[in-house]
Amino acid sequence: MAALAALCAALVLAPLFLILVFLTRAGLGAVNLEFFTSLPGPAGERGGGMANAIAGTVYLLSLAAVLGVPLGVLGGVFLAEYPHIRLTHLARFAADVLNGTPSIIMGLFAYILLVLPLGHFSALAGGVALGVMLIPIVLRTTEEVVRLVPSSVREASLALGIPQWRTTLQVVLPTAAAGIITGIMVGLARIAGETAPLLFTAFGNRFWNWDPLKPMAALPIQIFAYAISPFDDWHRQAWAGALVLVTMVLLVNVAARTAAGRQLRLR
Amino acid sequence: MASVVAAPASGPVAAHRGDRLFGVVLAAAALAVPLLLGGLLLALLAGAWPAVQRFGLTFFAGSTWDPVTHEFGALPFIYGTLVSSTLGLSMAVPLGLGVAIFLSELAPGWLRVPVGFLVELLAAVPSVVFGLWGIFILVPWVRSVLTPLVKGALGFLPLFDGPPLGIGMLAAGLILAIMVVPFIVAVGTSVMRAVPTTQREAALALGATRWETTRRAVLPYARSGIMGAVFLALARALGETMAVTMVIGNVPQIKASLLAPAYTIPAVIANEFTEATSDLYVAALIYTAVALFIVTVVVNAAARLLVGRAARDAVLGE
């Protein structure tokens, strides 16, 4: 019986290894300096890179963080510090619903909210779509981490006559900071690979762009466009892009996991 | 001394005001989340309104999707979404539960952490990467290895009728199974760990083997939580977009065969939204999204109810 269960584990983990093996084999050859420094080449020709898509992904993540991090952290602190009121239950429920909502629906939301009124696709709309996805992730991890701060720490601060708001800002939050930052990093890693909500918000762009109101390239969109293209060289670049994306996402997850492990030991 | 005396005079009032202000800021941030959810639903309904008015509920019964003649029926997409998700779950649930039993009951201590972590990593791989792998590795394998195999064994069934394209419902189901299995493992493991140790000890004391203990003492106790895990995975499968779009073939048809191409709601939105030329076309696509949204909310709510209080915070909070 244990053997059967172990076989299940092996079967479930096999795709992970297969994906990593094929990613490395097909992608490594196309990951070079040009890949990180040049714009996409013309259709069907060799060469070119994904520099603008990598920069675009970072840009979109920054926009998402500007929207998602403050709302998520402040809301999460509220949930942890006022655990038994109606608004807390409502906000927690709403966050869980948002968390389970398909990402493509976030894209439609940003489309209706920003693309339609402005009349064109934009990095801003993409950032909002990703930011809306980031809020519930950051909110729930912040809540968990702040709740772990021992009440003796709060009581010590309050006993010294420090008002509650300064206790929260200067004692509770710094204590929980490592965990909150870990949560933010994992959340960013999770939305970094999102493609569906960007298809009709940030839309993609084959050139450099720093204007938030113009369409912007992103690594996942570029991988998708290249994967379904008919050109071999673009397929190679799609593998390379995927290898870069997966490496980033997995590194952040591993780092977060080790950081969280260390925190647990310290506690 | 003066400051000590002075402090209580001004201190509490100032602190009180600061606390109230800070509380309001925090509450506003928390309130923003339900407002956002309400805004999301309203925006979707507003966007879908022309199609809601024009088609009403018959939208979900029509099987013709023809933008040229402005005839929009969502049935092929609903069919594709439900069948591909069910197919994915039928593979993912037994495997996921096997891993969950392994991790919570059977695995030696040194194996639990790395295996659990690797399963978590599987969940972190972006959907578009699964799709890329699906197009170039999984689909050719389905075409040249799996299809001949099932056709040889079960080819007389209408389930495996038609040419071996590789793309289609079977490939979509396989990739969905890989993608949702980590959720079943995560929730399943934690609801099984939440089963009290006394429950196991009682069974073991009666002379049950480890497997009998798992089957008779742990699994029944964790049953509702396991159902919750299945529902959570179902919600993920229903909404999964990129990987499915890349391997399912994107043909709006209802065929009994699992080898035939199909289409899902997220896939049709991803593929056709930027090409939708008329307002009614856009509205029809958003209408399908409204349906998907409502279904995933209901399924997620069911999952949360089933997983219950004990394991909820550890699991669904992620």
XYZ file of C-alpha atoms in Angstrom:
585
model
C 0.000 0.000 0.000
C 2.799 2.341 0.896
C 4.337 1.393 -2.423
C 1.183 2.451 -4.278
C 1.117 5.784 -2.457
C 4.792 6.298 -3.242
C 4.045 5.480 -6.876
C 1.380 8.224 -6.865
C 3.973 10.668 -5.578
C 6.375 9.636 -8.306
C 3.657 9.971 -10.970
C 2.685 13.448 -9.738
C 6.284 14.648 -9.627
C 7.200 13.180 -13.012
C 5.640 16.078 -14.989
C 7.645 18.597 -12.943
C 10.886 16.829 -13.840
C 9.811 16.356 -17.456
C 8.974 20.036 -17.786
C 12.242 21.128 -16.189
C 14.270 18.732 -18.340
C 12.653 19.803 -21.612
C 12.794 23.486 -20.632
C 16.500 23.246 -19.981
C 17.216 21.176 -23.078
C 15.193 23.279 -25.501
C 15.711 26.656 -23.864
C 19.292 26.746 -22.694
C 20.718 27.022 -26.214
C 18.740 30.200 -26.917
C 19.481 31.911 -23.598
C 22.409 34.188 -24.423
C 23.371 37.818 -24.100
C 21.348 38.755 -27.163
C 18.257 37.243 -25.597
C 18.498 39.640 -22.656
C 19.550 42.753 -24.589
C 17.744 42.869 -27.946
C 14.264 43.466 -29.195
C 12.343 40.663 -30.915
C 13.551 40.036 -34.457
C 11.335 40.207 -37.545
C 9.072 37.240 -38.203
C 10.876 34.194 -39.561
C 14.399 35.559 -39.138
C 16.936 34.216 -36.682
C 18.118 36.178 -33.684
C 16.536 38.831 -31.573
C 15.651 38.654 -27.909
C 13.092 39.440 -25.292
C 14.693 42.410 -23.521
C 11.549 44.517 -23.815
C 9.357 41.673 -22.575
C 11.545 41.095 -19.511
C 11.564 44.833 -18.747
C 7.815 44.937 -19.415
C 7.142 42.147 -16.927
C 9.150 43.990 -14.266
C 7.270 47.218 -15.098
C 3.870 45.513 -14.887
C 4.825 43.841 -11.602
C 5.827 47.233 -10.179
C 2.466 48.710 -11.178
C 0.703 45.719 -9.629
C 2.760 46.096 -6.441
C 1.894 49.812 -6.157
C -1.789 48.863 -6.187
C -1.717 45.526 -4.405
C 0.899 45.850 -1.650
C -0.464 48.829 0.360
C -4.079 47.647 0.146
C -3.099 44.068 0.899
C -0.828 44.874 3.838
C -3.136 47.441 5.477
C -6.187 45.251 4.920
C -4.322 42.223 6.254
C -3.308 44.123 9.402
C -6.958 45.083 9.886
C -8.052 41.456 9.587
C -5.451 40.354 12.126
C -5.966 43.167 14.647
C -9.766 43.269 14.569
C -10.493 39.567 14.218
C -14.104 39.354 15.346
C -16.069 42.079 13.635
C -18.376 41.789 10.668
C -16.156 43.737 8.243
C -13.325 41.270 8.895
C -15.450 38.280 7.944
C -16.747 40.099 4.875
C -13.268 41.170 3.725
C -11.812 37.715 4.322
C -14.608 36.099 2.345
C -14.197 38.626 -0.487
C -10.431 38.035 -0.559
C -10.923 34.266 -0.788
C -13.453 34.688 -3.589
C -11.043 36.986 -5.475
C -8.260 34.470 -4.873
C -10.316 31.720 -6.472
C -11.522 33.831 -9.394
C -10.062 32.786 -12.765
C -7.345 35.217 -13.786
C -8.858 35.834 -17.199
C -11.827 37.448 -15.455
C -9.444 39.951 -13.825
C -8.305 40.823 -17.318
C -11.888 41.437 -18.446
C -12.437 43.601 -15.365
C -9.413 45.782 -16.174
C -10.532 45.892 -19.805
C -13.980 47.207 -18.887
C -12.539 49.547 -16.258
C -9.611 51.033 -18.200
C -9.243 49.872 -21.785
C -12.786 50.747 -22.870
C -12.861 54.289 -21.391
C -9.311 55.096 -22.560
C -9.897 53.585 -25.976
C -6.660 51.580 -26.161
C -4.685 48.788 -24.500
C -2.196 49.969 -21.889
C 0.424 48.864 -19.381
C -1.719 50.548 -16.723
C -4.653 48.230 -17.441
C -2.308 45.224 -17.276
C -0.878 46.444 -13.975
C -4.378 46.880 -12.533
C -5.404 43.374 -13.633
C -2.317 41.894 -11.932
C -2.681 44.210 -8.906
C -6.245 43.010 -8.302
C -4.865 39.459 -8.252
C -2.088 40.460 -5.849
C -4.359 42.067 -3.221
C -5.971 38.892 -1.820
C -2.633 37.016 -1.798
C -0.841 39.764 0.150
C -3.841 40.364 2.395
C -4.162 36.755 3.510
C -0.435 36.191 4.077
C -0.142 39.485 5.986
C -3.081 38.458 8.167
C -1.473 35.091 8.940
C 1.915 36.591 9.754
C 0.615 39.495 11.865
C -1.515 37.076 13.843
C 1.628 35.129 14.697
C 3.144 38.147 16.469
C 2.867 37.250 20.177
C 0.403 39.408 22.095
C 3.039 39.883 24.799
C 4.946 42.069 22.315
C 1.878 44.265 21.778
C 1.122 44.377 25.492
C 4.667 45.406 26.351
C 4.425 48.315 23.949
C 0.960 49.365 25.098
C 2.060 49.127 28.736
C 4.744 51.704 28.020
C 1.966 54.100 27.055
C 2.595 53.894 23.317
C -0.679 54.377 21.453
C -2.081 51.438 19.575
C -1.427 52.839 16.097
C 2.258 53.373 16.852
C 2.432 49.936 18.436
C 1.083 48.444 15.229
C 3.335 50.471 12.944
C 6.556 50.413 14.951
C 6.380 47.180 16.926
C 3.997 44.711 15.291
C 4.781 45.393 11.632
C 8.593 45.306 11.999
C 8.257 42.009 13.885
C 6.174 40.586 11.053
C 8.102 42.326 8.253
C 10.122 39.325 7.089
C 7.009 37.206 6.728
C 5.064 39.964 4.978
C 7.897 40.546 2.486
C 8.109 36.818 1.833
C 4.378 36.790 1.147
C 4.715 39.726 -1.245
C 7.567 38.029 -3.107
C 5.636 34.771 -3.493
C 2.581 36.729 -4.637
C 4.640 38.610 -7.227
C 6.155 35.336 -8.430
C 2.683 33.919 -8.822
C 1.336 36.820 -10.904
C 4.584 37.147 -12.901
C 3.611 34.118 -14.967
C 0.038 35.242 -15.620
C -0.763 35.508 -19.289
C -4.537 35.460 -19.660
C -5.290 38.764 -17.898
C -2.628 40.539 -19.980
C -3.870 39.440 -23.412
C -6.399 42.249 -23.696
C -4.978 44.738 -21.188
C -1.214 45.169 -21.635
C -1.686 43.422 -24.990
C 2.029 43.025 -25.808
C 4.383 45.179 -27.813
C 7.291 44.340 -30.079
C 9.167 47.532 -29.209
C 10.395 49.406 -26.165
C 7.776 51.346 -24.256
C 7.872 53.160 -20.911
C 4.535 54.957 -21.232
C 1.956 53.437 -18.861
C -0.816 54.420 -21.263
C 0.618 52.464 -24.200
C 0.584 48.698 -24.842
C 3.459 46.902 -23.166
C 5.352 43.686 -23.751
C 5.458 40.980 -21.079
C 7.390 37.731 -20.909
C 4.351 35.391 -20.642
C 2.535 37.060 -23.578
C 5.680 36.787 -25.669
C 6.097 33.102 -24.795
C 2.473 32.469 -25.786
C 2.742 34.391 -29.072
C 5.968 32.598 -30.005
C 4.699 29.177 -28.951
C 1.709 29.319 -31.311
C 3.753 30.874 -34.155
C 4.877 28.733 -37.103
C 8.609 29.604 -36.856
C 11.213 27.245 -35.398
C 13.425 30.043 -34.171
C 10.524 31.622 -32.318
C 9.745 28.241 -30.734
C 13.339 28.140 -29.456
C 12.917 31.645 -28.069
C 9.630 30.650 -26.426
C 11.481 27.812 -24.643
C 14.222 30.243 -23.636
C 11.657 32.731 -22.324
C 9.906 29.981 -20.407
C 13.215 28.816 -18.933
C 13.988 32.351 -17.728
C 10.466 32.807 -16.318
C 10.394 29.443 -14.545
C 13.895 29.954 -13.134
C 12.835 33.314 -11.661
C 9.574 31.948 -10.232
C 11.145 28.823 -8.749
C 14.091 30.747 -7.257
C 11.724 33.137 -5.480
C 9.680 30.213 -4.171
C 12.743 28.342 -2.929
C 14.126 31.501 -1.310
C 10.785 32.241 0.353
C 10.567 28.694 1.597
C 14.048 28.772 3.150
C 13.384 32.199 4.674
C 10.105 30.978 6.165
C 11.861 27.866 7.458
C 14.469 29.945 9.227
C 11.774 32.135 10.750
C 9.966 29.087 12.069
C 13.132 27.825 13.712
C 13.735 31.212 15.331
C 10.264 31.208 16.771
C 8.264 65.008 36.966
C 6.303 67.634 35.101
C 6.283 65.572 31.928
C 4.962 62.550 33.747
C 2.116 64.597 35.144
C 1.509 66.317 31.829
C 1.430 63.136 29.819
C -1.893 61.748 31.077
C -3.496 65.146 30.496
C -2.822 65.279 26.730
C -1.698 61.714 26.068
C -4.873 59.648 26.073
C -6.804 62.149 23.953
C -4.063 62.370 21.289
C -3.538 58.635 21.322
C -7.237 58.050 21.059
C -7.534 60.315 18.039
C -4.528 58.682 16.369
C -5.920 55.232 17.030
C -9.259 56.148 15.574
C -7.690 57.634 12.441
C -5.407 54.610 12.004
C -8.341 52.274 12.514
C -10.268 54.102 9.796
C -7.347 53.798 7.339
C -7.032 50.064 8.019
C -10.783 49.546 7.783
C -10.853 51.411 4.461
C -8.204 49.067 3.070
C -10.143 46.034 4.302
C -13.409 47.451 2.948
C -11.778 47.982 -0.454
C -11.679 44.213 -1.003
C -15.439 43.525 -0.867
C -16.035 46.744 -2.815
C -13.614 45.498 -5.453
C -15.492 42.211 -5.654
C -18.812 44.038 -6.011
C -17.299 46.330 -8.645
C -15.975 43.303 -10.503
C -19.423 41.723 -10.661
C -21.111 45.006 -11.655
C -18.522 45.735 -14.366
C -18.921 42.238 -15.811
C -22.714 42.509 -15.779
C -22.560 45.933 -17.434
C -20.219 44.601 -20.108
C -22.402 41.564 -20.710
C -25.675 43.496 -20.651
C -26.345 43.726 -24.417
C -25.969 39.952 -24.689
C -28.027 39.327 -21.538
C -30.858 41.437 -22.989
C -30.674 39.876 -26.407
C -30.352 36.198 -25.474
C -31.401 35.854 -21.844
C -30.896 32.354 -20.481
C -31.306 30.712 -23.909
C -27.675 31.812 -24.379
C -26.625 28.766 -22.357
C -28.692 26.350 -24.434
C -27.656 27.482 -27.911
C -24.914 25.505 -29.591
C -24.220 27.811 -32.545
C -21.383 30.301 -32.174
C -21.361 32.424 -35.304
C -20.070 35.995 -34.969
C -20.927 36.729 -38.609
C -24.648 36.226 -38.206
C -24.610 37.449 -34.589
C -25.753 34.127 -33.281
C -24.162 33.289 -29.967
C -24.810 30.140 -27.950
C -22.453 29.124 -25.168
C -23.260 25.429 -24.910
C -20.111 24.102 -26.683
C -17.905 26.134 -24.322
C -19.833 25.053 -21.236
C -19.631 21.449 -22.415
C -15.891 21.735 -23.101
C -15.213 23.413 -19.760
C -17.174 20.847 -17.768
C -15.884 17.780 -19.608
C -12.217 18.823 -19.640
C -12.391 19.702 -15.923
C -14.134 16.442 -15.038
C -11.604 14.495 -17.081
C -8.725 16.306 -15.376
C -10.207 15.727 -11.922
C -10.862 12.038 -12.583
C -7.118 11.621 -13.034
C -5.970 14.155 -10.443
C -8.182 13.100 -7.529
C -6.953 9.494 -7.069
C -3.350 10.506 -7.678
C -3.580 13.559 -5.409
C -5.206 11.590 -2.614
C -2.541 8.923 -2.972
C 0.135 11.558 -2.494
C -1.779 13.129 0.396
C -2.038 9.736 2.155
C 1.641 9.182 1.439
C 2.618 12.556 2.902
C 0.387 12.494 5.965
C 0.391 8.797 6.910
C 3.016 6.663 5.258
C 6.112 8.559 4.126
C 9.213 8.446 6.326
C 9.943 11.796 7.933
C 12.932 12.644 5.788
C 10.866 12.287 2.609
C 7.865 14.396 3.617
C 9.385 17.842 3.395
C 11.121 17.491 0.007
C 8.167 15.724 -1.657
C 5.685 18.274 -0.295
C 7.941 21.081 -1.450
C 8.309 19.666 -4.967
C 4.543 19.316 -5.285
C 4.274 22.978 -4.237
C 6.767 23.894 -6.937
C 4.575 22.169 -9.504
C 1.840 24.639 -8.545
C 4.251 27.554 -9.063
C 5.007 26.735 -12.713
C 3.177 29.342 -14.842
C 0.231 28.184 -16.897
C 1.751 29.371 -20.181
C 4.783 27.136 -19.562
C 2.497 24.127 -19.110
C 0.909 25.150 -22.398
C 4.262 25.392 -24.170
C 5.259 21.983 -22.845
C 1.810 20.730 -23.806
C 2.111 21.856 -27.428
C 5.576 20.487 -28.074
C 5.891 17.439 -25.797
C 2.526 16.290 -24.464
C 0.429 16.625 -27.645
C 2.886 14.700 -29.871
C 3.070 12.015 -27.161
C -0.725 11.798 -26.981
C -0.861 11.570 -30.777
C 1.803 8.935 -31.308
C 1.775 6.883 -28.091
C -1.348 7.321 -25.972
C -3.963 7.473 -28.739
C -2.922 4.237 -30.490
C -2.772 2.600 -27.070
C -6.313 3.521 -25.995
C -7.665 2.987 -29.504
C -6.179 -0.512 -29.487
C -7.708 -1.341 -26.129
C -10.970 0.625 -26.169
C -11.320 1.825 -29.761
C -14.818 0.350 -30.074
C -16.140 2.979 -27.636
C -17.412 6.260 -29.129
C -15.267 7.866 -26.421
C -12.160 7.156 -28.501
C -13.521 7.707 -31.973
C -11.898 9.804 -34.672
C -8.437 10.594 -36.019
C -5.416 10.865 -33.687
C -4.887 14.632 -33.707
C -3.134 14.827 -30.365
C -4.808 18.113 -29.550
C -8.242 17.873 -28.006
C -10.132 17.023 -24.864
C -7.770 14.239 -23.742
C -4.662 16.443 -23.894
C -6.534 19.230 -22.076
C -7.670 16.799 -19.379
C -4.132 15.499 -18.895
C -2.647 18.960 -18.535
C -5.433 20.040 -16.174
C -4.770 16.961 -14.053
C -1.102 17.945 -13.723
C -2.028 21.532 -12.880
C -4.689 20.900 -10.209
C -3.046 17.959 -8.463
C -0.962 20.205 -6.151
C -4.152 21.747 -4.732
C -5.608 18.327 -3.945
C -2.332 17.271 -2.332
C -2.036 20.475 -0.266
C -5.614 20.491 1.045
C -5.797 16.705 1.335
C -2.579 16.486 3.349
C -3.610 19.193 5.780
C -7.122 17.861 6.393
C -5.653 14.405 7.025
C -3.078 15.847 9.392
C -5.914 17.601 11.200
C -7.371 14.195 12.103
C -6.698 13.710 15.839
C -3.901 11.281 16.673
C -6.158 9.489 19.160
C -8.260 8.396 16.189
C -5.245 6.623 14.675
C -4.031 5.239 17.997
C -7.442 3.737 18.689
C -7.423 1.908 15.361
C -3.816 0.770 15.786
C -4.578 -0.438 19.313
C -7.342 -2.636 17.900
C -4.733 -4.304 15.740
C -5.362 -2.464 12.478
C -2.495 -2.198 10.020
C -1.321 1.227 8.906
C -3.368 0.968 5.729
C -6.499 -0.155 7.612
C -6.003 2.731 10.016
C -5.790 5.163 7.106
C -8.819 3.719 5.387
C -11.098 3.224 8.372
C -9.982 5.886 10.846
C -8.394 8.720 8.885
C -10.197 8.913 5.537
C -13.785 8.856 6.906
C -12.851 11.527 9.433
C -11.360 13.724 6.723
C -14.088 13.038 4.165
C -15.658 16.479 4.014
C -12.231 18.093 3.852
C -11.284 15.813 0.989
C -14.459 16.814 -0.844
C -13.392 20.407 -0.259
C -10.035 19.661 -1.837
C -11.806 18.227 -4.884
C -14.033 21.306 -5.188
C -11.052 23.638 -4.879
C -9.293 21.750 -7.647
C -12.473 21.845 -9.732
C -12.663 25.637 -9.418
C -9.054 25.922 -10.581
C -9.678 23.592 -13.508
C -12.796 25.458 -14.629
C -10.937 28.758 -14.788
C -7.642 27.540 -16.207
C -6.965 29.400 -19.423
C -3.613 29.388 -21.168
C -2.540 25.756 -20.937
C -5.976 24.543 -22.019
C -6.174 27.087 -24.850
C -2.877 25.809 -26.197
C -3.777 22.101 -26.313
C -7.560 21.714 -26.621
C -7.822 22.611 -30.306
C -10.303 25.491 -29.988
C -13.202 24.175 -32.065
C -16.686 25.019 -30.724
C -18.254 21.595 -31.137
C -19.834 18.954 -28.928
C -18.390 15.536 -29.743
C -18.617 12.396 -27.665
C -15.001 11.515 -28.455
C -12.253 12.582 -26.071
C -9.852 12.672 -29.022
C -11.831 15.431 -30.742
C -10.882 19.090 -30.405
C -13.099 21.165 -28.122
C -13.254 24.636 -26.612
C -13.677 26.082 -23.122
C -15.070 29.355 -21.765
C -11.689 30.810 -20.690
C -10.125 29.686 -23.967
C -12.740 31.371 -26.145
C -12.348 34.615 -24.192
C -8.558 34.462 -24.509
C -8.680 33.715 -28.234
C -11.503 35.849 -29.510
C -11.746 38.852 -27.213
C -9.273 41.091 -29.035
C -10.769 40.086 -32.380
C -14.383 40.663 -31.373
C -15.551 43.367 -33.721
C -19.142 44.057 -32.730
C -20.470 45.173 -29.359
C -22.740 42.154 -29.187
C -19.772 39.817 -29.806
C -17.826 41.424 -26.939
C -20.905 41.303 -24.717
C -21.472 37.620 -25.534
C -17.887 36.806 -24.523
C -18.275 38.739 -21.270
C -21.589 36.935 -20.680
C -19.728 33.603 -20.735
C -17.284 35.103 -18.206
C -20.175 36.070 -15.904
C -21.385 32.476 -15.963
C -17.861 31.191 -15.272
C -17.400 33.692 -12.439
C -20.649 32.707 -10.719
C -19.869 28.990 -11.034
C -16.326 29.356 -9.657
C -17.587 31.477 -6.735
C -20.160 28.804 -5.851
C -17.626 25.971 -6.180
C -15.036 27.865 -4.117
C -17.601 28.669 -1.425
C -18.543 24.978 -1.298
C -14.861 24.061 -0.984
C -14.392 26.462 1.919
C -17.469 25.179 3.708
C -16.359 21.573 3.290
C -12.770 22.059 4.343
C -14.150 23.666 7.464
C -12.626 25.616 10.244
C -9.860 23.238 11.291
C -7.828 23.216 8.122
C -9.158 26.335 6.444
C -6.704 28.884 7.680
C -3.739 26.691 6.950
C -4.802 25.828 3.437
C -7.122 28.112 1.553
C -5.293 31.152 2.862
C -2.212 30.162 0.906
